Amino acid sequence: MKRFFILTLFLCIGLSLWAGDKYRTGFLTGTVTCNGKGISDVVVTDGTCCVTTDKKGTYRLPVQRGARFVYLSTPAGYLTECDRTIPRFYQEIEPGKTRHYDFCLTKNPKDDTRHLFVLEADVQAGLPDHWKQYAPIVEEINGLVKEHPRQDVFGLNCGDIFWDTPLKSFPDYMAQAEKLGFPVFRTIGNHDMDTHGRTHETSYRTFEGFFGPTHYSFNKGNAHYIVMNNNFYVGRDYFYIGYFDEQTLRWLEEDLAYVPQGTLLFVICHIPTCVTEKERPFEYGYTRLGGETTNAGALHRMLDKYETHFLSGHLHSNANIVFSERHMEHNTAAVCGIWWNGDVCVDGTPRGYGVYEVDGNNVTWYYKGAGHPRDYQFRAYPAGTSQQYPQDIIANVWNWDKAWKVEWLEDGKLMGSMVQYTGIDPYADRVCTEKRKTIQSWIAAASTTHLFRATPVRADADIEVQVTDRFGRVYRQRISKK
């Protein structure tokens, strides 16, 4: 009887352990080294569970059923191998193989506490002419990077690299991207997905085959970078919403357990987390849900004790939204502008990219219009240009946030601040109207909040617009008389 009781007890314990571990398939082991020496405290993950290496650089990772990769949160001061700009911080899990998933890192020759990254969003190219237009932008970015020889440099891409044909367009994209002389960390966009499967889990397989996992992190200097997939495919062709699934958020919880509170974070995703300062009431509808993330509030609360910059794309417009003293979103305009049909985006922002410089815990940034000098930070229009305010001069200040000042001068005299308003950029509206026969029917100029107006006292006066950004840099533009 006693023996039966003991056997029953062990059986119950075994069943209990099995029930709690039924989605695990065993353990993966490996090492993380540099010049043959183990690196301790490196975070290793399969996309769900996170562990750290010991003093010898060895890790033992319980892997979940269905996991495709084992990968690192690359530590500050180190670099992984890079293949045609693709950082190889990951390895694909092979059936039956559990050992020797080893990673060899190299010491970064530059001190990455001071680094620069170029932020692209929505290259969204699919035709030969698109890639031809993208080529000089790549060349321009390389020229900009050469101006910073002492800084560690890398790229971030907020997704929509392709235009619904990733398999077909990958060679064309890489033919241009590999000309960049630095690694690029990429995010999946809704146009990069496989959108003919039955579930969300089928939507990112092709992208992963090109660039690795769709949620991961890495470290540079004092900053922690987090890349996440918030394009939730709903199982109907081409339909998706902005949403972070539970697996991604649970992985993030584990990842953040190794990141001290107060750390500078950058969260990179395709769809904006939120496009207004305060979270709006939930409304169901494809257009609305495709423009921001439905459960962004949960993410923001998880990051409440971190200084966080959210970096996103998707809308082909530019906006900076300050949620709190700790949280700010940078929704970045499209590299392709109006889908390669014009040199501006739907809000009048020139097609281009963001440039961010990080020095310790300090961050500065600017938006670089492709083909324009760095100090081209707004476009001014004479009175009579805007149908909405025909008597007023207009300024579109695309990288504006509430810490900026937008003022105007008449005959050399400072007249005060211009009035912010919501409206349509005149040039973007003209481009969309003139291209109406050649662009898709759904493309139109979009309303934006970074427009400013003022009424001149004299119609024949000399007018100048003066803009001061949040870092004290001053930009001026004279308005030619009509």
Short mmCIF file of N, CA, C and O in Angstrom, two decimals, residues 259-324:
data_model
loop_
_atom_site.label_atom_id
_atom_site.label_comp_id
_atom_site.label_asym_id
_atom_site.label_seq_id
_atom_site.Cartn_x
_atom_site.Cartn_y
_atom_site.Cartn_z
N VAL A 259 16.43 45.06 -17.74
CA VAL A 259 16.69 46.46 -18.08
C VAL A 259 16.34 47.34 -16.89
O VAL A 259 15.17 47.40 -16.49
N PRO A 260 17.30 48.02 -16.27
CA PRO A 260 17.00 48.84 -15.09
C PRO A 260 15.97 49.93 -15.40
O PRO A 260 15.97 50.51 -16.48
N GLN A 261 15.12 50.20 -14.42
CA GLN A 261 14.15 51.28 -14.58
C GLN A 261 14.89 52.60 -14.77
O GLN A 261 15.94 52.83 -14.19
N GLY A 262 14.31 53.47 -15.60
CA GLY A 262 14.94 54.75 -15.91
C GLY A 262 15.82 54.71 -17.13
O GLY A 262 16.28 55.75 -17.61
N THR A 263 16.06 53.50 -17.69
CA THR A 263 16.88 53.36 -18.90
C THR A 263 16.22 54.06 -20.08
O THR A 263 15.00 54.09 -20.21
N LEU A 264 17.03 54.61 -20.95
CA LEU A 264 16.54 55.20 -22.19
C LEU A 264 16.14 54.08 -23.15
O LEU A 264 16.95 53.22 -23.49
N LEU A 265 14.87 54.08 -23.58
CA LEU A 265 14.35 53.05 -24.48
C LEU A 265 13.94 53.66 -25.81
O LEU A 265 13.43 54.79 -25.87
N PHE A 266 14.12 52.88 -26.86
CA PHE A 266 13.53 53.17 -28.16
C PHE A 266 12.70 51.96 -28.56
O PHE A 266 13.22 50.83 -28.61
N VAL A 267 11.42 52.17 -28.81
CA VAL A 267 10.52 51.09 -29.23
C VAL A 267 10.16 51.32 -30.69
O VAL A 267 9.58 52.36 -31.03
N ILE A 268 10.51 50.36 -31.54
CA ILE A 268 10.33 50.51 -32.98
C ILE A 268 9.23 49.57 -33.44
O ILE A 268 9.29 48.36 -33.21
N CYS A 269 8.20 50.12 -34.07
CA CYS A 269 7.12 49.31 -34.63
C CYS A 269 6.61 50.01 -35.89
O CYS A 269 6.99 51.15 -36.16
N HIS A 270 5.78 49.35 -36.65
CA HIS A 270 5.32 49.94 -37.91
C HIS A 270 4.15 50.90 -37.69
O HIS A 270 4.21 52.07 -38.04
N ILE A 271 3.07 50.39 -37.14
CA ILE A 271 1.86 51.19 -36.92
C ILE A 271 2.06 52.04 -35.66
O ILE A 271 2.57 51.55 -34.65
N PRO A 272 1.71 53.33 -35.69
CA PRO A 272 1.87 54.15 -34.49
C PRO A 272 1.18 53.52 -33.28
O PRO A 272 0.13 52.89 -33.42
N THR A 273 1.77 53.70 -32.10
CA THR A 273 1.08 53.22 -30.91
C THR A 273 -0.16 54.07 -30.67
O THR A 273 -1.24 53.56 -30.40
N CYS A 274 -0.02 55.39 -30.81
CA CYS A 274 -1.16 56.30 -30.61
C CYS A 274 -0.87 57.59 -31.37
O CYS A 274 0.28 58.05 -31.39
N VAL A 275 -1.88 58.18 -31.99
CA VAL A 275 -1.66 59.39 -32.79
C VAL A 275 -2.22 60.64 -32.11
O VAL A 275 -2.21 61.72 -32.69
N THR A 276 -2.68 60.49 -30.86
CA THR A 276 -3.15 61.63 -30.08
C THR A 276 -2.50 61.59 -28.70
O THR A 276 -2.05 60.54 -28.24
N GLU A 277 -2.45 62.73 -28.04
CA GLU A 277 -1.79 62.80 -26.73
C GLU A 277 -2.46 61.90 -25.71
O GLU A 277 -1.80 61.27 -24.88
N LYS A 278 -3.78 61.86 -25.72
CA LYS A 278 -4.53 61.01 -24.81
C LYS A 278 -5.21 59.89 -25.60
O LYS A 278 -5.71 60.11 -26.70
N GLU A 279 -5.20 58.70 -25.02
CA GLU A 279 -5.81 57.56 -25.70
C GLU A 279 -7.30 57.82 -25.93
O GLU A 279 -8.02 58.23 -25.02
N ARG A 280 -7.75 57.61 -27.17
CA ARG A 280 -9.14 57.88 -27.52
C ARG A 280 -10.02 56.69 -27.17
O ARG A 280 -9.53 55.56 -27.04
N PRO A 281 -11.33 56.92 -27.01
CA PRO A 281 -12.24 55.80 -26.78
C PRO A 281 -12.18 54.80 -27.92
O PRO A 281 -11.96 55.18 -29.08
N PHE A 282 -12.35 53.54 -27.61
CA PHE A 282 -12.26 52.49 -28.63
C PHE A 282 -13.43 52.59 -29.60
O PHE A 282 -14.58 52.72 -29.20
N GLU A 283 -13.11 52.54 -30.89
CA GLU A 283 -14.12 52.49 -31.93
C GLU A 283 -13.72 51.41 -32.91
O GLU A 283 -12.58 51.38 -33.38
N TYR A 284 -14.63 50.52 -33.22
CA TYR A 284 -14.30 49.45 -34.16
C TYR A 284 -14.48 49.96 -35.58
O TYR A 284 -15.49 50.54 -35.94
N GLY A 285 -13.46 49.73 -36.40
CA GLY A 285 -13.51 50.12 -37.80
C GLY A 285 -12.16 49.92 -38.42
O GLY A 285 -11.14 50.26 -37.83
N TYR A 286 -12.10 49.40 -39.62
CA TYR A 286 -10.83 49.02 -40.23
C TYR A 286 -9.90 50.21 -40.39
O TYR A 286 -8.72 50.15 -40.04
N THR A 287 -10.40 51.33 -40.91
CA THR A 287 -9.54 52.48 -41.16
C THR A 287 -8.92 52.98 -39.87
O THR A 287 -7.72 53.22 -39.77
N ARG A 288 -9.73 53.14 -38.84
CA ARG A 288 -9.24 53.63 -37.56
C ARG A 288 -8.24 52.66 -36.95
O ARG A 288 -7.16 53.04 -36.49
N LEU A 289 -8.55 51.36 -36.95
CA LEU A 289 -7.70 50.38 -36.31
C LEU A 289 -6.42 50.14 -37.09
O LEU A 289 -5.43 49.67 -36.54
N GLY A 290 -6.43 50.46 -38.37
CA GLY A 290 -5.22 50.33 -39.15
C GLY A 290 -4.26 51.49 -38.96
O GLY A 290 -3.14 51.46 -39.44
N GLY A 291 -4.70 52.56 -38.27
CA GLY A 291 -3.90 53.77 -38.13
C GLY A 291 -3.23 53.94 -36.80
O GLY A 291 -2.35 54.79 -36.64
N GLU A 292 -3.63 53.17 -35.80
CA GLU A 292 -2.98 53.20 -34.50
C GLU A 292 -3.19 51.85 -33.82
O GLU A 292 -3.92 50.99 -34.34
N THR A 293 -2.59 51.66 -32.67
CA THR A 293 -2.57 50.35 -32.02
C THR A 293 -3.64 50.28 -30.95
O THR A 293 -3.66 51.11 -30.03
N THR A 294 -4.53 49.29 -31.05
CA THR A 294 -5.70 49.26 -30.17
C THR A 294 -5.35 49.06 -28.70
O THR A 294 -6.03 49.59 -27.83
N ASN A 295 -4.30 48.29 -28.43
CA ASN A 295 -3.94 48.06 -27.02
C ASN A 295 -2.63 48.74 -26.64
O ASN A 295 -1.84 48.24 -25.84
N ALA A 296 -2.41 49.92 -27.22
CA ALA A 296 -1.19 50.68 -26.91
C ALA A 296 -1.11 51.06 -25.44
O ALA A 296 -0.02 51.17 -24.88
N GLY A 297 -2.26 51.26 -24.81
CA GLY A 297 -2.27 51.64 -23.39
C GLY A 297 -1.55 50.62 -22.53
O GLY A 297 -0.82 50.97 -21.60
N ALA A 298 -1.73 49.34 -22.84
CA ALA A 298 -1.06 48.29 -22.08
C ALA A 298 0.45 48.40 -22.24
O ALA A 298 1.21 48.26 -21.26
N LEU A 299 0.91 48.65 -23.45
CA LEU A 299 2.34 48.81 -23.69
C LEU A 299 2.88 50.03 -22.95
O LEU A 299 3.92 49.96 -22.30
N HIS A 300 2.19 51.14 -23.05
CA HIS A 300 2.65 52.37 -22.38
C HIS A 300 2.77 52.16 -20.88
O HIS A 300 3.71 52.65 -20.25
N ARG A 301 1.82 51.44 -20.30
CA ARG A 301 1.88 51.20 -18.85
C ARG A 301 3.08 50.32 -18.49
O ARG A 301 3.71 50.51 -17.46
N MET A 302 3.38 49.34 -19.34
CA MET A 302 4.54 48.48 -19.09
C MET A 302 5.83 49.29 -19.07
O MET A 302 6.79 48.92 -18.38
N LEU A 303 5.86 50.38 -19.83
CA LEU A 303 7.08 51.18 -19.97
C LEU A 303 7.03 52.46 -19.15
O LEU A 303 7.82 53.38 -19.37
N ASP A 304 6.13 52.50 -18.21
CA ASP A 304 5.89 53.73 -17.44
C ASP A 304 7.13 54.25 -16.73
O ASP A 304 7.29 55.46 -16.56
N LYS A 305 8.02 53.38 -16.32
CA LYS A 305 9.19 53.80 -15.54
C LYS A 305 10.44 53.94 -16.39
O LYS A 305 11.56 53.98 -15.88
N TYR A 306 10.26 54.01 -17.71
CA TYR A 306 11.37 54.19 -18.63
C TYR A 306 11.17 55.45 -19.46
O TYR A 306 10.03 55.82 -19.77
N GLU A 307 12.27 56.10 -19.82
CA GLU A 307 12.18 57.21 -20.78
C GLU A 307 12.13 56.59 -22.17
O GLU A 307 13.10 55.98 -22.62
N THR A 308 10.99 56.72 -22.84
CA THR A 308 10.74 55.95 -24.05
C THR A 308 10.42 56.84 -25.24
O THR A 308 9.56 57.73 -25.16
N HIS A 309 11.10 56.56 -26.35
CA HIS A 309 10.78 57.16 -27.63
C HIS A 309 10.20 56.06 -28.52
O HIS A 309 10.89 55.07 -28.82
N PHE A 310 8.93 56.21 -28.91
CA PHE A 310 8.29 55.26 -29.82
C PHE A 310 8.56 55.74 -31.25
O PHE A 310 8.32 56.91 -31.58
N LEU A 311 9.05 54.85 -32.10
CA LEU A 311 9.39 55.18 -33.48
C LEU A 311 8.51 54.36 -34.41
O LEU A 311 8.53 53.13 -34.36
N SER A 312 7.74 55.02 -35.27
CA SER A 312 6.78 54.33 -36.12
C SER A 312 6.69 54.98 -37.49
O SER A 312 7.28 56.03 -37.74
N GLY A 313 5.95 54.34 -38.39
CA GLY A 313 5.75 54.85 -39.74
C GLY A 313 4.30 54.69 -40.13
O GLY A 313 3.40 55.14 -39.44
N HIS A 314 4.05 54.07 -41.30
CA HIS A 314 2.73 53.59 -41.71
C HIS A 314 1.83 54.65 -42.32
O HIS A 314 1.14 54.39 -43.30
N LEU A 315 1.79 55.85 -41.78
CA LEU A 315 0.80 56.85 -42.19
C LEU A 315 1.29 57.75 -43.33
O LEU A 315 0.52 58.57 -43.83
N HIS A 316 2.55 57.63 -43.72
CA HIS A 316 3.12 58.47 -44.79
C HIS A 316 2.97 59.95 -44.46
O HIS A 316 2.69 60.78 -45.33
N SER A 317 3.14 60.26 -43.20
CA SER A 317 3.10 61.64 -42.73
C SER A 317 4.01 61.74 -41.52
O SER A 317 4.50 60.73 -41.02
N ASN A 318 4.24 62.96 -41.05
CA ASN A 318 5.17 63.16 -39.94
C ASN A 318 4.44 63.78 -38.75
O ASN A 318 3.63 64.69 -38.92
N ALA A 319 4.73 63.27 -37.55
CA ALA A 319 4.12 63.83 -36.35
C ALA A 319 4.94 63.44 -35.14
O ALA A 319 5.50 62.33 -35.08
N ASN A 320 5.03 64.35 -34.19
CA ASN A 320 5.66 64.07 -32.90
C ASN A 320 4.61 64.30 -31.82
O ASN A 320 4.08 65.40 -31.68
N ILE A 321 4.31 63.24 -31.07
CA ILE A 321 3.26 63.31 -30.05
C ILE A 321 3.90 63.08 -28.68
O ILE A 321 4.52 62.04 -28.45
N VAL A 322 3.77 64.06 -27.80
CA VAL A 322 4.31 63.94 -26.45
C VAL A 322 3.20 63.45 -25.54
O VAL A 322 2.23 64.16 -25.27
N PHE A 323 3.33 62.21 -25.05
CA PHE A 323 2.32 61.64 -24.17
C PHE A 323 2.52 62.08 -22.72
O PHE A 323 1.57 62.27 -21.97
N SER A 324 3.77 62.19 -22.30
CA SER A 324 4.11 62.56 -20.92
C SER A 324 5.57 62.99 -20.89
O SER A 324 6.23 63.02 -21.94
#
